[in-house]
Tab-separated table of C-alpha atoms in Angstrom:
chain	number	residue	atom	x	y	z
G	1	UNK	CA	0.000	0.000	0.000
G	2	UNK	CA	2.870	2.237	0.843
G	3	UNK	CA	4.503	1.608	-2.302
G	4	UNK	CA	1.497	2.627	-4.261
G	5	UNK	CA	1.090	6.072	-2.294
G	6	UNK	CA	4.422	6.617	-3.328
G	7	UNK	CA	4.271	5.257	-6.483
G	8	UNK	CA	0.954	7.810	-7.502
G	9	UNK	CA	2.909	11.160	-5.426
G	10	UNK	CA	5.612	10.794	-7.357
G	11	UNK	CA	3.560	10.147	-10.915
G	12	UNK	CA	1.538	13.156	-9.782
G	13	UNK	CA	4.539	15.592	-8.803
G	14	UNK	CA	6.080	14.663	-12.342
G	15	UNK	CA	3.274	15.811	-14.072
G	16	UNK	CA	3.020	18.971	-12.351
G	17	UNK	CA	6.110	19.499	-13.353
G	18	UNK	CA	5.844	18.258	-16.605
G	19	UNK	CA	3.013	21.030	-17.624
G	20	UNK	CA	4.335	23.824	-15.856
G	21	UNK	CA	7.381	23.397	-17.915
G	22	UNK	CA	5.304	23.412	-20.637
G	23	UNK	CA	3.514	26.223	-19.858
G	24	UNK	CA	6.331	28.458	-19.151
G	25	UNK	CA	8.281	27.728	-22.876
G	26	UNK	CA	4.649	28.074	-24.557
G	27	UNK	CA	4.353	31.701	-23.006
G	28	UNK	CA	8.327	32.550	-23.444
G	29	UNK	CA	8.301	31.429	-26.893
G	30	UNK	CA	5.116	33.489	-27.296
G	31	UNK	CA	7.081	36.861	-25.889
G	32	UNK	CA	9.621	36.058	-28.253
G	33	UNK	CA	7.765	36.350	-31.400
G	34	UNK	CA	6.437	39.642	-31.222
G	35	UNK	CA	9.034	41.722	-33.372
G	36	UNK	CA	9.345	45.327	-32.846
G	37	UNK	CA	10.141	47.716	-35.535
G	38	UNK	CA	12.005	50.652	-35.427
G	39	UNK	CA	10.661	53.356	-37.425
G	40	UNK	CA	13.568	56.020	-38.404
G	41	UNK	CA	12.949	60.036	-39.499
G	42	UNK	CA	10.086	60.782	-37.415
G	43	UNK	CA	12.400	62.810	-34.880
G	44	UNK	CA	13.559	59.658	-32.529
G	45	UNK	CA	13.805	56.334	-32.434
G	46	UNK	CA	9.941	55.166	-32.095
G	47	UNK	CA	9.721	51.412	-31.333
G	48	UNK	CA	5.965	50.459	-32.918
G	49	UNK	CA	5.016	46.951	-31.103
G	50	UNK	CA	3.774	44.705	-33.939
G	51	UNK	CA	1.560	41.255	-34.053
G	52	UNK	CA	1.258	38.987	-37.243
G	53	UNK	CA	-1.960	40.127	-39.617
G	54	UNK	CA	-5.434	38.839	-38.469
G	55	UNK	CA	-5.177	36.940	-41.831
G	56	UNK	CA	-2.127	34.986	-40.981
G	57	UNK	CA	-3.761	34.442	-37.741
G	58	UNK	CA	-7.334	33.403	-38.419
G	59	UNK	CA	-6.578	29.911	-36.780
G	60	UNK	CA	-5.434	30.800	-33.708
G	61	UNK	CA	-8.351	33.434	-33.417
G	62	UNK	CA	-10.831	30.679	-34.033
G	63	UNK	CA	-8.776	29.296	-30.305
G	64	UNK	CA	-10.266	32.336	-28.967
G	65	UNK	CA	-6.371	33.601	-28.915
G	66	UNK	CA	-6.800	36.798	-30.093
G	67	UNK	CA	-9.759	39.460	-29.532
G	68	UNK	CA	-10.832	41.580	-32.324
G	69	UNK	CA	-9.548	44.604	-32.811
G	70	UNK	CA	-9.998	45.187	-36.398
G	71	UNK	CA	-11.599	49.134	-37.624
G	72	UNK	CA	-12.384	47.899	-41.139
G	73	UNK	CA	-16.121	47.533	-42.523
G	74	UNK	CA	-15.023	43.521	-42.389
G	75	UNK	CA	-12.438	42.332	-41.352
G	76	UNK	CA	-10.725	39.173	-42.625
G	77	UNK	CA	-9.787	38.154	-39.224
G	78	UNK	CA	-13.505	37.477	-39.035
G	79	UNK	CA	-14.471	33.796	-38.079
G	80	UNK	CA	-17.620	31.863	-38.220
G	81	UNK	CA	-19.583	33.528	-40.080
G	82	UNK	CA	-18.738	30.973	-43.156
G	83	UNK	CA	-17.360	27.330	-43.228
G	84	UNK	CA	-17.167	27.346	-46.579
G	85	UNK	CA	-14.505	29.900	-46.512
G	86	UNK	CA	-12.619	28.650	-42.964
G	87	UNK	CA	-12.849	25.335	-44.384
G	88	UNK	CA	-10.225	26.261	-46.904
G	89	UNK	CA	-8.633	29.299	-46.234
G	90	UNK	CA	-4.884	28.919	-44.819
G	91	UNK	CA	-2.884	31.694	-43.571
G	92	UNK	CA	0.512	29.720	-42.860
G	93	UNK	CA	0.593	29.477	-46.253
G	94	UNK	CA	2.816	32.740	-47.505
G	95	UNK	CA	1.916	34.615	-51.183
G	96	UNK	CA	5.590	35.607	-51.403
G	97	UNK	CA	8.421	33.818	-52.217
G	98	UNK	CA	11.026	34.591	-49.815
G	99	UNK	CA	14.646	33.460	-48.470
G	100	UNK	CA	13.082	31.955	-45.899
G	101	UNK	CA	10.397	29.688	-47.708
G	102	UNK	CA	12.610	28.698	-50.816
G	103	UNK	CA	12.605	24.915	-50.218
G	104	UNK	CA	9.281	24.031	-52.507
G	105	UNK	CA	7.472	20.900	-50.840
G	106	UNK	CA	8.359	18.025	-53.917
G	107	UNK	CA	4.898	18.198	-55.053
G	108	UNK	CA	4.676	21.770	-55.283
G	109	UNK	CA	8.401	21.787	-57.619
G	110	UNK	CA	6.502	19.041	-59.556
G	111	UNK	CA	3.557	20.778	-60.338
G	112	UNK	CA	5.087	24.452	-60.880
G	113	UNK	CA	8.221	22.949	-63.349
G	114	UNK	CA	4.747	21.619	-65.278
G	115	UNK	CA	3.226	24.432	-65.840
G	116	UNK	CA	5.613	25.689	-68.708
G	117	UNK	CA	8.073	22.979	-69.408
G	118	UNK	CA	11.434	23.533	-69.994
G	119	UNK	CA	14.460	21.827	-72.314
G	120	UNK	CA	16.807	22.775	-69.414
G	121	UNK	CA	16.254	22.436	-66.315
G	122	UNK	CA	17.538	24.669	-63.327
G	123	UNK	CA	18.768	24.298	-59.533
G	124	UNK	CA	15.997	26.781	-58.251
G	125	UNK	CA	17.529	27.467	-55.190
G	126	UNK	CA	20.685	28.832	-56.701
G	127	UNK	CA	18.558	30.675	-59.329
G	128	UNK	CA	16.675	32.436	-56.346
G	129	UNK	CA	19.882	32.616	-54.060
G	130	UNK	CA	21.703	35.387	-56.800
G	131	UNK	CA	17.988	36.718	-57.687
G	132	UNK	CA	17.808	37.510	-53.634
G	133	UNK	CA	21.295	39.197	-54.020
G	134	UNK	CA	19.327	41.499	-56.199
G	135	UNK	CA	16.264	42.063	-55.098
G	136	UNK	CA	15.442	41.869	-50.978
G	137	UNK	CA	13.600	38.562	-50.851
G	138	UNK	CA	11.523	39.587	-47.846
G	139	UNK	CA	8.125	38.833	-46.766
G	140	UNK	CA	6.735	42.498	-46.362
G	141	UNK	CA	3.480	41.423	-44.916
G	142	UNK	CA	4.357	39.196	-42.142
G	143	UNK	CA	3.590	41.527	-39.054
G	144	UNK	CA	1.187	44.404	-39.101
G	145	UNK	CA	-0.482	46.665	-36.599
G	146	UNK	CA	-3.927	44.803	-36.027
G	147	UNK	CA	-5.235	47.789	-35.085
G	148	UNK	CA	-5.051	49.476	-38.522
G	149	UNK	CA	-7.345	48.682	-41.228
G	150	UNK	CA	-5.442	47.723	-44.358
G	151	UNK	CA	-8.141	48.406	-47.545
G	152	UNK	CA	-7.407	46.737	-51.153
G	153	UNK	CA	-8.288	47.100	-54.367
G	154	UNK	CA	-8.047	44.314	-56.552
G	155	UNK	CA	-8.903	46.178	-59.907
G	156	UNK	CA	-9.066	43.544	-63.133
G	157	UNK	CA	-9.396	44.410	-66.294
G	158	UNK	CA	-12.942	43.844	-67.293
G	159	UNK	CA	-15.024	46.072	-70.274
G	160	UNK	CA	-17.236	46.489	-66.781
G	161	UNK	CA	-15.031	49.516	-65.889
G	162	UNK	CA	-15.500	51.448	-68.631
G	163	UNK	CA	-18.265	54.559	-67.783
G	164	UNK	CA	-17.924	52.743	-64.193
G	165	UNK	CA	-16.805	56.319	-62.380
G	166	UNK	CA	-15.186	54.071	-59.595
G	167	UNK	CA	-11.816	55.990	-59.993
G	168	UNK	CA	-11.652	58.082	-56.811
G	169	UNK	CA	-13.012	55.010	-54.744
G	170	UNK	CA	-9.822	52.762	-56.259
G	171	UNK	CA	-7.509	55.265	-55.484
G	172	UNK	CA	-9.067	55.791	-51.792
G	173	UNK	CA	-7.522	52.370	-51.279
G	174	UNK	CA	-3.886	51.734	-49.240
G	175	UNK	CA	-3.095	48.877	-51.266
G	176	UNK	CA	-3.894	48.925	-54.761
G	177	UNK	CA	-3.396	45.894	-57.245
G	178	UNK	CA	-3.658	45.772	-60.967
G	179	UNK	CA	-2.290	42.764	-63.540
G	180	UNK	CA	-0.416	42.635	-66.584
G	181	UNK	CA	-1.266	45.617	-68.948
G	182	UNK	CA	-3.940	47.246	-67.040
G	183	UNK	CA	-3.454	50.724	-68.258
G	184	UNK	CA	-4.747	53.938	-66.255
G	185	UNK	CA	-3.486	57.044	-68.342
G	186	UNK	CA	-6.577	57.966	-70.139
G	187	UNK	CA	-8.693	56.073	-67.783
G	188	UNK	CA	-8.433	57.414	-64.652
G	189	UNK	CA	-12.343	58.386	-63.591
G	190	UNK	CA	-13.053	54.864	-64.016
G	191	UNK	CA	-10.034	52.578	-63.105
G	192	UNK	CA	-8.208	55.312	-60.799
G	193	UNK	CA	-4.418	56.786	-61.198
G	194	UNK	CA	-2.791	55.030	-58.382
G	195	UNK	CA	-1.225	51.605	-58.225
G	196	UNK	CA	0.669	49.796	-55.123
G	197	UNK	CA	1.600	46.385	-56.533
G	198	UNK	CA	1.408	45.267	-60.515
G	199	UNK	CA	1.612	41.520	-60.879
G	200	UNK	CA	3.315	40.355	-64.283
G	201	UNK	CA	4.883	37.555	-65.706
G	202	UNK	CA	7.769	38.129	-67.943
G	203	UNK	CA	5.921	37.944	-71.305
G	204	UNK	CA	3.926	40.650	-70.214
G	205	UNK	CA	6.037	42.966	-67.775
G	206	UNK	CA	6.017	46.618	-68.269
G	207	UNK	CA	8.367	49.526	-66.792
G	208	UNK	CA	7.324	50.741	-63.346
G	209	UNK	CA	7.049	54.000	-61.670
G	210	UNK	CA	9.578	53.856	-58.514
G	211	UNK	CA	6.859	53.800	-55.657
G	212	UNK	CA	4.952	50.471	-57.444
G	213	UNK	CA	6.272	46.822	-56.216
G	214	UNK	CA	6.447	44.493	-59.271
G	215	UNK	CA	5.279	41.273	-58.596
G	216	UNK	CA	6.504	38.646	-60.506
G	217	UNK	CA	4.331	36.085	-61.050
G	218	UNK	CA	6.667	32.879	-61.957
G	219	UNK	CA	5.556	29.987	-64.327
G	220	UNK	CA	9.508	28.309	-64.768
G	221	UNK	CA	12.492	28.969	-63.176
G	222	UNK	CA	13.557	30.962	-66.489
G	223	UNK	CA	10.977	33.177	-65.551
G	224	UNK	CA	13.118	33.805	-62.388
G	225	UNK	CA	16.499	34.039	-64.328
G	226	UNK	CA	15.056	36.647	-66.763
G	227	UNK	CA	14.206	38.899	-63.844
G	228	UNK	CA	17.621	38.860	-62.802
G	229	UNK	CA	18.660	39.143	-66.145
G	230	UNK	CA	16.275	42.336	-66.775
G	231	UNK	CA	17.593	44.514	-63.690
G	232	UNK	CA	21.245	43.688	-64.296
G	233	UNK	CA	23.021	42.300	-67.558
G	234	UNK	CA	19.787	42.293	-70.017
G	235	UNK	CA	21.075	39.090	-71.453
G	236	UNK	CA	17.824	37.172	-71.724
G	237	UNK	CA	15.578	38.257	-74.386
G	238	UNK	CA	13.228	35.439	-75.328
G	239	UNK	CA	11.533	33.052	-73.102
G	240	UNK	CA	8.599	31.302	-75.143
G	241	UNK	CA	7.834	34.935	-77.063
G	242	UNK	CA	10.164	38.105	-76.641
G	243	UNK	CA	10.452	39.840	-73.321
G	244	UNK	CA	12.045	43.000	-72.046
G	245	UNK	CA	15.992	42.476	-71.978
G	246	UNK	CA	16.179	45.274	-69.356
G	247	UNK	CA	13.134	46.064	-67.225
G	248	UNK	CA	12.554	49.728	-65.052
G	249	UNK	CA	11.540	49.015	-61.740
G	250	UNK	CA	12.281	49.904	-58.390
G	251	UNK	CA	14.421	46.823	-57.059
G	252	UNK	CA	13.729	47.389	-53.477
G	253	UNK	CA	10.262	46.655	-53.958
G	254	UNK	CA	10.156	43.386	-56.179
G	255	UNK	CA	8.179	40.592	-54.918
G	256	UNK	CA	8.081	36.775	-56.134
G	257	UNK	CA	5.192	35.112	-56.100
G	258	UNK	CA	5.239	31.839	-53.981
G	259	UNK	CA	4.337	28.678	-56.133
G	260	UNK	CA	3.569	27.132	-53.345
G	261	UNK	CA	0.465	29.913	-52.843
G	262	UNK	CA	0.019	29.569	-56.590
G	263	UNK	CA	-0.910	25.539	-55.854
G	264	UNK	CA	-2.553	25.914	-52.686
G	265	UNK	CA	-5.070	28.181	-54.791
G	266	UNK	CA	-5.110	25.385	-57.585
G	267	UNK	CA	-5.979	22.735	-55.191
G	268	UNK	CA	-8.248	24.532	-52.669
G	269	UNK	CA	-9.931	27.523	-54.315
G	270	UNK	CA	-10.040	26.829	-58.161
G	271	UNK	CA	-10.196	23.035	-57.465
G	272	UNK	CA	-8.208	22.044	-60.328
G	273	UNK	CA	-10.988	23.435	-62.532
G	274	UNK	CA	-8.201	24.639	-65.956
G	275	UNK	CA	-4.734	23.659	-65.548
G	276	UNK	CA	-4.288	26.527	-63.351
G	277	UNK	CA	-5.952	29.715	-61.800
G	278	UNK	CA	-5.748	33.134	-63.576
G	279	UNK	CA	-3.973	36.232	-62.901
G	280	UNK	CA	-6.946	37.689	-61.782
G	281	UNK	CA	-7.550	34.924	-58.964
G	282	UNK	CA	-3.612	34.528	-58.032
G	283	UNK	CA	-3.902	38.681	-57.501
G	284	UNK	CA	-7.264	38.452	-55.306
G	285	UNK	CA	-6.206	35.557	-53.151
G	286	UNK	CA	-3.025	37.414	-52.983
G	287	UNK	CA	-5.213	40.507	-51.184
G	288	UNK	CA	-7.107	38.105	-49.074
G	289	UNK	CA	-3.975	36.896	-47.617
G	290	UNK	CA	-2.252	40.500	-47.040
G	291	UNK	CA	-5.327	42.721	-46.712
G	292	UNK	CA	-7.938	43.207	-44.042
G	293	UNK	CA	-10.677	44.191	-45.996
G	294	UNK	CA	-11.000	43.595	-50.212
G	295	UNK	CA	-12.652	45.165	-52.155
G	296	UNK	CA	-13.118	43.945	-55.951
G	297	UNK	CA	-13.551	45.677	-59.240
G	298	UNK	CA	-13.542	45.178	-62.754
G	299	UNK	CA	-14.192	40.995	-62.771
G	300	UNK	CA	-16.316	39.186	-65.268
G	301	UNK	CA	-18.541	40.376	-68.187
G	302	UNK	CA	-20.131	43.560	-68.575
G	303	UNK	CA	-23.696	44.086	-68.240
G	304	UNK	CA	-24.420	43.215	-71.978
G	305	UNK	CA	-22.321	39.831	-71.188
G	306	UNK	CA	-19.140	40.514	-73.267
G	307	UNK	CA	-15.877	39.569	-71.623
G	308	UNK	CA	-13.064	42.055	-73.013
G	309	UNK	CA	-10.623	44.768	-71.450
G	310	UNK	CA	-11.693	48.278	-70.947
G	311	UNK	CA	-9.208	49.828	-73.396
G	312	UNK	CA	-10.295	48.003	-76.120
G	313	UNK	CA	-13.670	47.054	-78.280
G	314	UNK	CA	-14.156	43.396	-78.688
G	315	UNK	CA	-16.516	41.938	-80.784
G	316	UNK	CA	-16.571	38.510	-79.891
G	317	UNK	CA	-18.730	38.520	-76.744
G	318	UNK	CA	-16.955	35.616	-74.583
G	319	UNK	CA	-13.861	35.205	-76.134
G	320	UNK	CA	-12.081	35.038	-72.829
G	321	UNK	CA	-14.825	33.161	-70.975
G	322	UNK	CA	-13.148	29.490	-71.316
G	323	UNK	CA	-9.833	29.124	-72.803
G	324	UNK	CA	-8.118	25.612	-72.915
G	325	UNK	CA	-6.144	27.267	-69.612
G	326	UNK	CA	-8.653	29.157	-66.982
G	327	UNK	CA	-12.096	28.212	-66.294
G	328	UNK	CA	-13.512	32.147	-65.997
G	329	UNK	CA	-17.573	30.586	-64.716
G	330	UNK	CA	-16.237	28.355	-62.033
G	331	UNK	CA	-13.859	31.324	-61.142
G	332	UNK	CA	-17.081	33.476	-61.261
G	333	UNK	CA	-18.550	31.219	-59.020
G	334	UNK	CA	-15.524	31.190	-56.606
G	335	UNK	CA	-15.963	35.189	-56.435
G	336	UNK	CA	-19.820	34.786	-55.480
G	337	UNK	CA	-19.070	32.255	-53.216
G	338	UNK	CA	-16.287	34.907	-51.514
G	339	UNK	CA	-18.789	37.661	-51.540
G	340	UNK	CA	-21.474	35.944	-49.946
G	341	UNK	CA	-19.092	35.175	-46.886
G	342	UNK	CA	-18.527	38.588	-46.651
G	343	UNK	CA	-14.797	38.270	-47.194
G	344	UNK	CA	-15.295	40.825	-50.515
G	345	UNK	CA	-17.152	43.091	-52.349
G	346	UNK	CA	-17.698	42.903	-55.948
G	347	UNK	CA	-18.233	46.133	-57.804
G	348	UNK	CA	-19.741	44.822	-60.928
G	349	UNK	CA	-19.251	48.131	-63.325
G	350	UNK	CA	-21.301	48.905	-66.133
């Protein structure tokens, strides 16, 4: 009898031990990951606390970790209200390609070397390592002030714009995101003037005005090699069509996109529905991972059901609707599915 008194104190003191040990590392390790940013040339050295996005967060918030602190209209940080959405949104899951995520999971380098085959392959990791010696290969969005509302635009390039007079609402916008050509000179009462972030691949990149971060959006690793190429040496000048040999953009702000986001989108957003998302999806998922609240324009058909781009006339009414590539209706759907959750809203244009 003795032995078992013993026997049960001693199981009983070890696991007191046992959890408070494991309650003290949970909370250091906790302390430790709150950054703090110094913030130079406001008259001192001002040290601005900062926690991870509500975005990147979502799970833990749906622990009851975090309270809601969030000033937008909605918030993205918002849980519950749809399963659909939790169900298969994932915030671990970065947009940008970075230093620190360039190991692709085997099944994500299988896929993305797929998507535009190449004659010669490439180590990407030494591609990326002497791209990141170029351009900073940081994740700009990992921390944020939670208590500051970050608003996006995610303007496409939809014939719905044109006569829209959304201009001054875009450009009310702290983040603003357009895709390949997307021109605004001309346009500006209905698409806006401003742009934050234009996401290109090289076949379609254009110059850049300094305070706009290029986004490259990477089918093949020569994709990465010409945009090393274009902001140094200018030796590559043909990847499947001609491309820019030398490219005007500021390098501080160039951003990869993450093929590893690009799949995750494939497999739980577009649901393998065409061989891969469009620009237009890879740019709003993109704000829904970075952004508190989105806000959508220029998507779809116009109101007399043709699909083609605001700077141009197009005849053929659903030309772009299905291509052998994108599937535009179950994308369509995806967007109606995202604005009934509340996580966007769609300005449809005229």
């Amino acid at each position: 009898m003795k032995c078992s008194l013993r026997f049960w104190f001693l199981s009983t003191a070890f696991l007191l031990v046992f959890v408070m040990s494991l309650l003290f590392t949970y909370s250091h390790h906790s302390m430790a990951t709150l950054p703090y940013l110094d913030s130079g040339g406001l008259g001192g050295t001002h040290r601005v606390k900062l926690v991870p996005s509500y975005a990147g967060l979502q799970h833990l918030n749906k622990g009851g970790l975090l309270s809601k602190s969030c000033t937008c209209r909605r918030c993205m940080g918002d849980t519950g209200a749809s399963d659909w959405f939790d169900s298969h949104y994932d915030g671990n899951i970065s947009p940008v390609w970075t230093k620190e995520n360039m190991d692709l999971p085997l099944d994500v380098q299988r896929w993305w070397m797929m998507l535009q085959p190449q004659f010669k392959s490439h180590n990407t990791n030494e591609v990326l390592e002497k791209l990141f010696q170029i351009v900073p290969g940081e994740n700009p969005y990992r921390f944020r002030d939670p208590h500051k509302c970050r608003r996006c635009a995610v303007v496409g390039n939809s014939g719905n714009l044109r006569g829209s007079g959304y201009g001054r609402d875009v450009d009310g916008h702290n983040f603003i995101m357009r895709m390949n050509q997307a021109p605004t000179v001309g346009f500006e009462q209905d698409v806006g003037s401003r742009t934050t972030h234009h996401f290109m691949y090289p076949e379609s990149a254009k110059n850049l005005p300094a305070n706009v971060s290029f986004v490259l959006v990477p089918f093949k690793a020569l994709d990465l090699l010409w945009i090393a190429s274009a902001l140094s040496t200018g030796q590559i000048r043909f990847t499947y069509a001609p491309v820019k040999s030398f490219l005007r953009v500021d390098k501080e702000k160039v951003q990869i996109y993450n093929p590893a986001f690009f799949k995750y989108i494939h497999d739980r957003w577009t649901e393998h529905h065409g061989r891969y998302p469009s620009t237009g999806m890879l740019v709003l998922f993109f704000a829904l991972h970075v952004c508190d609240e989105v806000n959508v324009y220029g998507f779809g058909a116009d109101s007399r059901g043709n699909w083609h781009h605001y700077w141009e006339n197009n005849r053929y009414a659903g030309e772009f609707r299905k291509t052998g590539v994108h599937d535009a209706d179950f994308e369509a759907h995806i967007i109606d599915m995202l604005a009934k959750a509340s996580k966007i809203e769609v300005y449809r244009g005229n």
